[in-house]
Coordinates of C-alpha atoms in Angstrom, one line a residue:
M1 CA 0.0 0.1 0.0
D2 CA 2.2 2.9 -1.3
Y3 CA 1.0 6.5 -0.7
S4 CA -0.7 6.9 -4.2
F5 CA -2.7 3.8 -3.3
L6 CA -3.9 5.1 -0.1
Q7 CA -4.8 8.4 -1.8
H8 CA -6.9 6.8 -4.5
Y9 CA -8.4 4.3 -2.0
W10 CA -9.7 7.0 0.3
W11 CA -10.9 9.1 -2.5
F12 CA -12.9 6.0 -3.3
L13 CA -14.2 5.9 0.3
V14 CA -15.3 9.5 0.5
S15 CA -16.9 9.1 -3.1
L16 CA -18.8 6.1 -1.6
L17 CA -20.1 8.1 1.4
G18 CA -21.0 11.1 -1.0
A19 CA -23.0 8.2 -3.1
L20 CA -24.8 6.9 0.0
L21 CA -25.9 10.5 1.2
V22 CA -27.5 11.2 -2.0
F23 CA -29.4 8.2 -1.8
L24 CA -30.4 8.6 2.0
M25 CA -31.7 12.2 0.9
F26 CA -34.6 10.5 -0.2
V27 CA -35.7 11.7 3.5
Q28 CA -35.4 15.1 2.3
G29 CA -37.5 14.4 -0.9
G30 CA -40.2 13.1 1.2
Q31 CA -40.3 16.1 3.2
S32 CA -40.5 18.3 0.3
L33 CA -43.7 16.0 -0.9
L34 CA -45.2 16.1 2.6
F35 CA -48.1 18.6 1.5
T36 CA -48.2 17.1 -2.3
I37 CA -48.9 13.6 -1.1
G38 CA -50.2 14.0 2.2
R39 CA -53.9 15.5 1.6
S40 CA -55.0 15.1 5.4
E41 CA -53.7 15.0 8.8
I42 CA -53.3 11.2 9.3
Q43 CA -51.7 10.9 5.8
Q44 CA -49.2 13.7 6.6
K45 CA -48.3 11.9 10.0
L46 CA -47.9 8.6 8.2
L47 CA -45.5 10.4 5.6
V48 CA -43.5 12.0 8.5
N49 CA -43.3 9.0 10.6
S50 CA -42.0 7.0 7.4
T51 CA -39.0 9.4 6.8
G52 CA -38.8 10.1 10.5
R53 CA -37.6 6.6 11.1
K54 CA -34.5 7.4 8.5
W55 CA -33.3 10.7 9.0
E56 CA -30.8 9.8 11.4
F57 CA -29.2 7.8 9.0
T58 CA -28.9 10.7 6.4
F59 CA -27.5 13.1 9.1
T60 CA -25.1 10.7 10.4
T61 CA -23.9 9.7 6.9
L62 CA -23.4 13.8 6.3
V63 CA -21.4 14.1 9.5
T64 CA -19.3 11.0 8.4
F65 CA -18.8 12.1 4.8
G66 CA -17.5 15.5 6.3
G67 CA -15.2 13.6 8.7
A68 CA -13.8 11.5 6.4
F69 CA -12.8 14.5 4.0
F70 CA -11.3 16.3 7.1
A71 CA -9.2 13.1 8.1
S72 CA -8.0 12.0 4.6
F73 CA -7.9 15.2 2.6
P74 CA -7.5 18.1 5.5
L75 CA -6.6 20.8 2.7
F76 CA -10.0 20.5 1.1
Y77 CA -11.6 20.7 4.5
S78 CA -9.8 23.9 5.6
T79 CA -10.3 25.3 2.2
S80 CA -13.8 24.9 1.5
F81 CA -15.2 24.6 4.9
G82 CA -13.0 27.6 6.1
G83 CA -13.6 29.5 2.9
A84 CA -16.9 28.6 1.4
Y85 CA -18.6 28.6 4.9
W86 CA -22.1 30.4 4.2
V87 CA -22.8 27.2 2.0
W88 CA -21.9 24.8 4.6
I89 CA -23.5 27.0 7.4
L90 CA -26.7 27.1 5.4
I91 CA -26.6 23.0 4.9
L92 CA -26.1 22.7 8.7
L93 CA -29.0 24.9 9.6
C94 CA -31.2 23.0 7.3
F95 CA -30.3 20.0 9.0
V96 CA -30.6 21.3 12.4
L97 CA -34.0 22.4 11.4
Q98 CA -34.8 19.0 10.3
A99 CA -33.6 17.1 13.6
V100 CA -35.5 19.8 15.7
S101 CA -38.6 19.6 13.5
Y102 CA -38.9 15.6 14.0
E103 CA -38.4 15.7 17.6
Y104 CA -40.5 18.6 18.6
Q105 CA -43.4 18.8 16.4
S106 CA -45.7 16.5 18.3
K107 CA -44.4 17.5 22.0
R108 CA -46.9 19.0 24.5
G109 CA -46.7 22.4 25.0
N110 CA -45.5 22.9 21.4
L111 CA -45.6 27.0 21.0
L112 CA -44.9 27.0 17.4
G113 CA -47.3 24.4 16.3
K114 CA -47.0 21.1 14.5
K115 CA -47.7 23.0 11.1
T116 CA -44.7 25.1 11.7
Y117 CA -42.4 22.1 12.2
R118 CA -43.6 20.6 9.1
I119 CA -43.1 23.7 7.0
F120 CA -39.3 23.4 8.4
L121 CA -39.2 20.1 7.3
F122 CA -40.5 21.2 3.8
L123 CA -37.8 23.8 3.7
N124 CA -35.0 21.5 4.7
G125 CA -36.6 19.0 1.8
I126 CA -35.9 21.8 -0.8
L127 CA -32.9 23.5 0.3
G128 CA -30.9 20.4 1.6
P129 CA -30.6 18.7 -1.9
V130 CA -30.1 22.0 -3.6
L131 CA -27.4 23.1 -1.5
V132 CA -25.5 19.8 -1.5
G133 CA -25.9 19.6 -5.3
A134 CA -24.6 22.9 -5.9
A135 CA -21.7 22.2 -3.5
V136 CA -20.8 19.3 -5.3
G137 CA -21.0 21.0 -8.5
T138 CA -17.9 23.1 -7.5
F139 CA -15.9 19.8 -7.7
F140 CA -16.6 20.0 -11.6
N141 CA -16.9 23.7 -12.2
G142 CA -14.5 25.2 -9.7
A143 CA -14.5 27.7 -7.0
E144 CA -12.7 31.0 -6.2
F145 CA -10.0 30.5 -3.7
L146 CA -6.1 30.9 -3.5
V147 CA -3.7 28.3 -1.8
N148 CA 0.0 29.1 -0.9
K149 CA 1.4 26.5 1.4
K150 CA 4.4 28.8 2.2
Q151 CA 2.1 31.1 4.0
L152 CA 2.0 28.3 6.8
T153 CA 5.6 29.7 7.8
E154 CA 4.3 33.3 8.3
L155 CA 4.2 33.4 12.1
G156 CA 1.7 36.5 11.9
M157 CA -0.7 34.9 9.3
P158 CA -0.2 31.1 9.1
V159 CA -3.2 30.6 6.9
I160 CA -2.8 28.6 3.6
S161 CA -6.1 29.2 2.0
Q162 CA -7.9 32.1 1.3
W163 CA -11.2 32.9 -0.3
A164 CA -11.0 35.2 -3.6
T165 CA -14.7 36.7 -3.1
P166 CA -16.6 38.1 -0.3
W167 CA -19.4 35.8 -1.0
H168 CA -17.6 32.9 0.7
G169 CA -19.4 30.2 -1.2
L170 CA -22.6 31.7 -2.1
E171 CA -21.3 32.3 -5.4
A172 CA -21.5 28.7 -6.2
V173 CA -25.4 29.2 -6.3
W174 CA -25.8 33.2 -7.2
G175 CA -23.0 33.2 -9.9
S176 CA -19.9 35.3 -10.3
M177 CA -17.8 36.9 -13.1
H178 CA -17.1 33.3 -14.5
G179 CA -20.6 32.3 -14.7
F180 CA -20.0 28.6 -13.7
H181 CA -23.1 28.9 -11.2
L182 CA -25.7 27.6 -13.8
W183 CA -24.4 24.2 -13.9
N184 CA -23.9 24.0 -10.1
V185 CA -27.7 24.9 -9.8
V186 CA -28.8 22.4 -12.5
L187 CA -27.0 19.7 -10.3
G188 CA -28.5 21.0 -7.3
L189 CA -32.0 20.7 -9.1
A190 CA -31.0 17.2 -10.4
V191 CA -30.3 16.0 -6.7
L192 CA -33.4 17.8 -5.6
F193 CA -35.9 15.6 -8.0
L194 CA -34.2 12.7 -7.8
S195 CA -34.5 12.7 -4.0
R196 CA -38.2 13.3 -4.8
V197 CA -38.2 10.4 -7.1
L198 CA -36.6 7.9 -4.3
A199 CA -39.3 9.4 -1.8
L200 CA -41.9 8.5 -4.0
L201 CA -40.6 4.8 -4.4
Y202 CA -39.9 4.6 -0.8
F203 CA -43.6 5.7 0.1
I204 CA -44.9 3.1 -2.4
N205 CA -42.6 0.3 -0.7
N206 CA -43.1 1.5 3.0
V207 CA -46.5 3.4 3.6
K208 CA -49.6 0.7 3.8
E209 CA -52.2 3.5 2.4
D210 CA -53.9 3.1 -0.7
D211 CA -54.4 6.6 -1.3
I212 CA -50.9 7.6 -0.7
Q213 CA -49.5 4.8 -3.0
S214 CA -51.8 5.7 -5.9
R215 CA -51.0 9.5 -5.7
S216 CA -47.2 8.6 -5.3
R217 CA -47.7 6.7 -8.7
K218 CA -49.0 9.5 -10.3
Q219 CA -46.3 11.9 -9.2
L220 CA -43.6 9.8 -10.0
L221 CA -43.9 10.5 -13.6
I222 CA -43.8 14.0 -13.1
E223 CA -40.7 14.1 -10.9
T224 CA -38.9 11.4 -13.1
A225 CA -39.3 13.9 -16.2
L226 CA -37.9 16.8 -14.2
F227 CA -35.0 14.6 -13.0
L228 CA -34.2 13.4 -16.3
V229 CA -34.1 16.7 -17.8
C230 CA -31.6 18.2 -15.2
F231 CA -29.5 15.4 -15.0
L232 CA -29.2 14.7 -18.8
A233 CA -28.4 18.2 -19.4
F234 CA -25.6 18.1 -16.6
L235 CA -24.3 14.9 -17.7
V236 CA -24.1 15.8 -21.2
H237 CA -22.6 19.3 -20.5
L238 CA -19.9 17.4 -17.9
L239 CA -18.8 15.1 -21.0
I240 CA -18.3 18.1 -23.5
Q241 CA -17.1 20.6 -21.2
K242 CA -13.1 21.5 -20.5
G243 CA -12.0 19.7 -17.6
F244 CA -9.2 20.3 -15.0
A245 CA -6.5 18.1 -15.7
V246 CA -3.1 17.5 -13.9
D247 CA 0.0 17.0 -15.6
P248 CA 1.4 13.5 -13.9
G249 CA 5.2 15.0 -14.3
T250 CA 5.0 18.5 -13.5
K251 CA 1.8 18.6 -11.4
E252 CA 0.8 21.5 -13.1
V253 CA -3.0 21.9 -13.5
F254 CA -4.6 22.9 -16.9
L255 CA -7.8 22.8 -18.9
Q256 CA -8.4 19.9 -21.1
D257 CA -11.0 19.5 -23.6
Y258 CA -13.4 16.4 -22.7
K259 CA -11.3 15.7 -19.8
Y260 CA -14.3 13.8 -17.9
L261 CA -15.4 11.9 -20.8
F262 CA -11.8 10.8 -21.2
N263 CA -11.7 9.7 -17.8
L264 CA -14.6 7.5 -18.2
L265 CA -13.2 5.9 -21.3
E266 CA -9.8 5.7 -19.9
M267 CA -11.2 3.9 -16.8
P268 CA -13.6 1.2 -18.2
V269 CA -14.4 0.0 -14.8
V270 CA -15.8 3.4 -13.7
L271 CA -17.5 3.7 -17.0
A272 CA -19.3 0.3 -16.3
I273 CA -20.3 1.2 -12.7
L274 CA -21.9 4.8 -14.1
L275 CA -24.0 2.5 -16.7
I276 CA -25.2 0.0 -14.3
G277 CA -26.3 2.9 -11.9
V278 CA -28.2 4.6 -14.7
V279 CA -30.0 1.3 -15.8
G280 CA -30.7 0.6 -12.1
V281 CA -32.4 4.0 -11.6
L282 CA -34.4 3.7 -14.8
F283 CA -35.5 0.1 -14.1
G284 CA -36.8 0.8 -10.7
I285 CA -38.9 3.9 -12.0
I286 CA -40.0 2.3 -15.0
K287 CA -41.1 -0.9 -13.5
T288 CA -42.9 0.8 -10.8
L289 CA -44.7 2.9 -13.2
L290 CA -45.7 -0.3 -15.5
A291 CA -46.5 -2.7 -12.9
A292 CA -49.1 -1.4 -10.8
K293 CA -48.6 -4.0 -7.6
W294 CA -44.7 -3.8 -8.0
K295 CA -43.2 -1.8 -4.9
K296 CA -39.6 -2.9 -4.9
G297 CA -38.3 0.2 -7.0
I298 CA -36.8 1.8 -4.1
W299 CA -34.1 -0.8 -3.9
F300 CA -33.1 -0.8 -7.7
A301 CA -33.4 3.0 -8.0
G302 CA -31.5 3.4 -4.6
A303 CA -28.8 1.0 -5.7
G304 CA -28.4 2.7 -8.9
T305 CA -28.2 6.1 -7.5
V306 CA -25.1 4.9 -5.0
F307 CA -23.5 3.6 -8.2
T308 CA -24.1 6.4 -10.7
V309 CA -23.0 9.2 -7.8
L310 CA -20.1 7.0 -7.0
A311 CA -18.9 7.0 -10.7
L312 CA -19.2 10.7 -11.1
L313 CA -17.2 11.4 -7.9
L314 CA -14.5 9.0 -8.9
I315 CA -13.8 10.7 -12.3
A316 CA -13.8 14.1 -10.5
G317 CA -10.8 13.0 -8.4
W318 CA -9.1 10.0 -9.9
N319 CA -7.0 9.7 -13.4
H320 CA -4.9 13.0 -12.6
T321 CA -8.0 15.4 -12.1
A322 CA -8.3 18.1 -10.0
Y323 CA -11.3 17.3 -7.7
Y324 CA -11.6 20.8 -6.3
P325 CA -10.3 23.3 -9.1
S326 CA -9.7 26.9 -8.7
V327 CA -10.8 29.2 -11.2
A328 CA -9.2 32.0 -9.3
D329 CA -5.7 30.3 -9.9
L330 CA -5.6 27.1 -11.6
Q331 CA -2.3 26.2 -9.8
S332 CA -4.1 26.4 -6.5
S333 CA -6.6 23.7 -7.4
L334 CA -6.7 20.7 -5.0
T335 CA -5.9 17.1 -6.0
I336 CA -5.7 13.9 -4.1
E337 CA -2.2 14.3 -4.1
N338 CA -1.6 17.9 -3.0
S339 CA -4.3 17.9 -0.3
S340 CA -4.1 14.5 1.4
S341 CA -2.9 13.6 4.9
S342 CA 0.2 12.2 5.7
P343 CA 1.0 8.3 4.6
F344 CA 1.2 7.3 8.2
T345 CA -2.4 9.0 8.8
L346 CA -3.9 7.5 5.5
K347 CA -2.6 3.9 6.5
V348 CA -3.9 3.8 10.1
M349 CA -7.3 5.3 8.9
S350 CA -7.1 2.5 6.3
I351 CA -6.7 -0.3 8.8
V352 CA -10.0 1.3 10.9
S353 CA -11.7 1.4 7.5
L354 CA -11.7 -2.2 7.5
L355 CA -14.7 -2.1 10.3
I356 CA -17.0 -0.6 7.7
P357 CA -18.7 -3.7 6.5
F358 CA -19.6 -4.4 10.1
V359 CA -21.2 -0.8 10.5
L360 CA -23.1 -1.4 7.0
A361 CA -24.4 -4.8 8.5
Y362 CA -25.8 -3.1 11.5
I363 CA -27.2 -0.5 9.4
F364 CA -28.9 -3.0 7.4
W365 CA -30.2 -4.7 10.5
A366 CA -31.5 -1.8 12.0
W367 CA -33.2 -0.6 8.7
R368 CA -34.8 -4.0 8.3
A369 CA -36.2 -3.9 11.8
L370 CA -37.7 -0.6 11.5
D371 CA -39.4 -1.4 8.1
I372 CA -40.3 -5.1 8.7
H373 CA -44.0 -3.9 8.9
G374 CA -44.2 -0.8 6.9
T375 CA -46.0 2.3 8.2
N376 CA -49.7 2.3 8.8
R377 CA -52.4 3.8 10.3
T378 CA -52.6 1.4 13.3
D379 CA -49.0 2.2 14.2
M380 CA -49.9 6.0 14.4
E381 CA -52.8 5.0 16.8
E382 CA -51.0 2.5 18.9
A383 CA -47.6 3.7 19.2
S384 CA -48.3 7.5 19.9
N385 CA -45.2 7.3 22.5
H386 CA -43.0 6.4 19.3
A387 CA -44.6 8.4 16.8
Y388 CA -43.6 11.8 15.6

């Protein structure tokens, strides 16, 4: 396990965590559909409890994703989290609102009222995926920062990274002089509509209520169309745009035509993962739409989502590519080589990562235990102490 292997290994693990996070954001998608699918109090309560049993998985994965990035690629953590802090603060605020809303909406003496907390859930369901998608979009479209490692020796100001705009990350959404913001927003919308598609598939599988399942199947076609428009537009643009390549010898960062397309062609295994993922998502959606009694679409579309996002993140960092490019100064761009932890740190963490399969097994067991009977009206009436 040489240094290069460890760097590639940890980018794979970070990418896998990011892919799992996007899948688990079906919780946010379900919250954004709370008032669309739930037409009565009991139906909204069913939907809240269906997603409420899973929101901890999403939050924990988000924290783990950030922690893994901090441990394996600390320069990215200090550059992005320390510079583009407004985006990350907004994401964190959204998830704090989510946690508070689930836990307090049904508490006695609730001054804000149940509907207020459900509106908070709706806002988290919309803003969370869009902001996360826009932040990930900067992996391909760049951000405005400067990195000077020599600055570490300055006793008065030992700060390596500096943000080049006063917006501190908000330009990823609102735009800047470089005009790259459009595709960040398109990716954010793609993540939003994907989360809503996955949520509908999850409701069909989990909620034992005929009206909700019927309404979910009708809404699924609309959300799928919106998702495909945004995702295909982003994917086509990604494959034909200039990418941020790294010269293997000099380590110089330069713009290369069709860089991400070449990454897929030069890494056929990653291309296969992408194709399997896309087929999985489409199969889960199409069969659910065509087979009125089929309810397992969430598993095919969910696995497909993980594969697809994993492939996209891998081409962002592997094959001599700058995964966090700087449009303010190309040579400040971050790669898995110039931003990773020391060989000793990565090696020790790699040994610890061998516990991951056991953690995944526990998550699978907990998920199955929570979903073994689905969510129905009887649960809401008999288990009031455990219902949101």
